[in-house]
Tab-separated table of C-alpha atoms in Angstrom:
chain	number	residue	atom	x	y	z
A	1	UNK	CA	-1.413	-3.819	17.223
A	2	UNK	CA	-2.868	-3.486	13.966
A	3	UNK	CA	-2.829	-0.537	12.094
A	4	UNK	CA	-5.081	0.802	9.712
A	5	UNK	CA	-4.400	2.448	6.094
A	6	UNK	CA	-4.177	6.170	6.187
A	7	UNK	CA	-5.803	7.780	3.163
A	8	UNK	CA	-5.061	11.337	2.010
A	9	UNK	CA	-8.066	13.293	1.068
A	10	UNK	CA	-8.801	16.710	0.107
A	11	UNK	CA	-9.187	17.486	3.710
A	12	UNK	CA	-6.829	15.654	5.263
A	13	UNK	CA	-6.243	12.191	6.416
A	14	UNK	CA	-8.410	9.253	7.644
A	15	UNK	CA	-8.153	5.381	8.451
A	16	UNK	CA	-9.970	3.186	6.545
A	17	UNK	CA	-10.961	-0.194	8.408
A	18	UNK	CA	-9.448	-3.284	6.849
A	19	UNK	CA	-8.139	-6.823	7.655
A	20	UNK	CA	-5.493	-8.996	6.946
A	21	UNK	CA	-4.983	-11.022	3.738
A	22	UNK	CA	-2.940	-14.220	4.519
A	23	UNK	CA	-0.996	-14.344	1.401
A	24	UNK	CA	0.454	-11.090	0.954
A	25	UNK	CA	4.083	-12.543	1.770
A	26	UNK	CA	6.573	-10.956	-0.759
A	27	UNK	CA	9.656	-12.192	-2.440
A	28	UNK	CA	12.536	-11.246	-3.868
A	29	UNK	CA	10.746	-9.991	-6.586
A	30	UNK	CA	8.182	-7.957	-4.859
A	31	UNK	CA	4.087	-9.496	-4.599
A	32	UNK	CA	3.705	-10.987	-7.436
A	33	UNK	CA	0.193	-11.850	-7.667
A	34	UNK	CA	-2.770	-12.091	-10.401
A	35	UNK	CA	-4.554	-8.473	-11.446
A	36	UNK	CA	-7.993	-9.743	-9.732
A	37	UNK	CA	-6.126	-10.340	-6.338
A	38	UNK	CA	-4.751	-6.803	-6.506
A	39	UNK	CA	-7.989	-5.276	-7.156
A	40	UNK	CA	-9.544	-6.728	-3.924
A	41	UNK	CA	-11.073	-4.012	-1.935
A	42	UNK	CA	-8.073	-2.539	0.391
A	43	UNK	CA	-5.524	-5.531	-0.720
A	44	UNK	CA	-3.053	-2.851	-2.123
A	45	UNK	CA	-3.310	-0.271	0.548
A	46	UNK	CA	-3.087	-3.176	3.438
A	47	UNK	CA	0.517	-4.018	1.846
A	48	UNK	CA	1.565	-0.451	1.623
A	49	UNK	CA	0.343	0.052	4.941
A	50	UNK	CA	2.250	-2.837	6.367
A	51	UNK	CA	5.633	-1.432	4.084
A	52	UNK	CA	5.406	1.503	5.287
A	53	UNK	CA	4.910	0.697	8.886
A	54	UNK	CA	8.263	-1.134	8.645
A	55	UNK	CA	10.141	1.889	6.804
A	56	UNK	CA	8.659	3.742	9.581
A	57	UNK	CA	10.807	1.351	12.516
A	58	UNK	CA	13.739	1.640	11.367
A	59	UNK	CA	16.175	3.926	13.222
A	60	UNK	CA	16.260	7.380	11.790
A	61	UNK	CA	13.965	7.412	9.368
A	62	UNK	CA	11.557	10.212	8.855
A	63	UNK	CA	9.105	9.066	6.403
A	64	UNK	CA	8.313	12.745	5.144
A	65	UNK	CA	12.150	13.410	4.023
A	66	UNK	CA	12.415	9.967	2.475
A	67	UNK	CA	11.539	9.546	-1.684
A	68	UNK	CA	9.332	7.083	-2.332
A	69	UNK	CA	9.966	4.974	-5.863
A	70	UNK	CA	7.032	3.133	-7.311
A	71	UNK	CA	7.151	0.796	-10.141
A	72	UNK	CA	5.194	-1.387	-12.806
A	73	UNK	CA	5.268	-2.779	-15.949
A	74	UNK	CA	2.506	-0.487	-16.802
A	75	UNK	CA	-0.197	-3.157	-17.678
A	76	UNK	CA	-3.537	-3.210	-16.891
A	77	UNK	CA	-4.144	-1.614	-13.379
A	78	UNK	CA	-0.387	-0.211	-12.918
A	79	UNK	CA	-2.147	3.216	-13.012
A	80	UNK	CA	-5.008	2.604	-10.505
A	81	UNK	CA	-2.321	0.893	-7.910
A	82	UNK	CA	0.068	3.814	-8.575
A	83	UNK	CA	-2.740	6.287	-7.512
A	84	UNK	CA	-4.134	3.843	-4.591
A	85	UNK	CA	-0.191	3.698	-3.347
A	86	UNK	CA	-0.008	7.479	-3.442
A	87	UNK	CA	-2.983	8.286	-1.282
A	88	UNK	CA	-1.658	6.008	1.189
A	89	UNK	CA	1.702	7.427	1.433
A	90	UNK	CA	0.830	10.868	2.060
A	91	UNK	CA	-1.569	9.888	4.362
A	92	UNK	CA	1.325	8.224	6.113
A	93	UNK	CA	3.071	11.876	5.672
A	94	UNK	CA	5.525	10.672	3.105
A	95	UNK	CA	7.022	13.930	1.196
């Protein structure tokens, strides 16, 4: 089953319709991929998404207790990504 991005908003939550980019497959440094790849519509929020979603499984977690830590090396669109990864979480309920 596929699931969709959540989004926070001012008033509330909502799924935003995406699908699947082949070649978000991390390593043991993280995604490491060009800026233009990141800025693809929903390419950021799919991989949070799909993060999340595995946080999520694990026994005894409770996403809106857990921290969340987000990092960059503050180039060019760290601080666009930061904000894109934020919506998502707390649409997810992260605290």
């Amino acid at each position: 089953m596929e699931r969709r991005p959540e989004a926070a908003t001012a008033s509330g939550s909502r799924a935003i319709p995406t699908t699947p980019f082949s070649d978000q497959r991390p390593g043991t440094s993280g995604l490491r991929k060009k800026t233009r790849v990141f800025m693809q519509p929903h390419y950021v929020e799919n991989f949070v998404q799909a993060v999340l979603d595995a946080a999520r499984e694990a026994p005894g977690t409770d996403l809106a207790r857990e921290a969340l830590a987000i990092g960059g090396d503050g180039r060019y669109y760290n601080r666009a990504a930061i904000q894109r990864i934020l919506r998502v979480a707390v649409g997810n309920g992260c605290g």
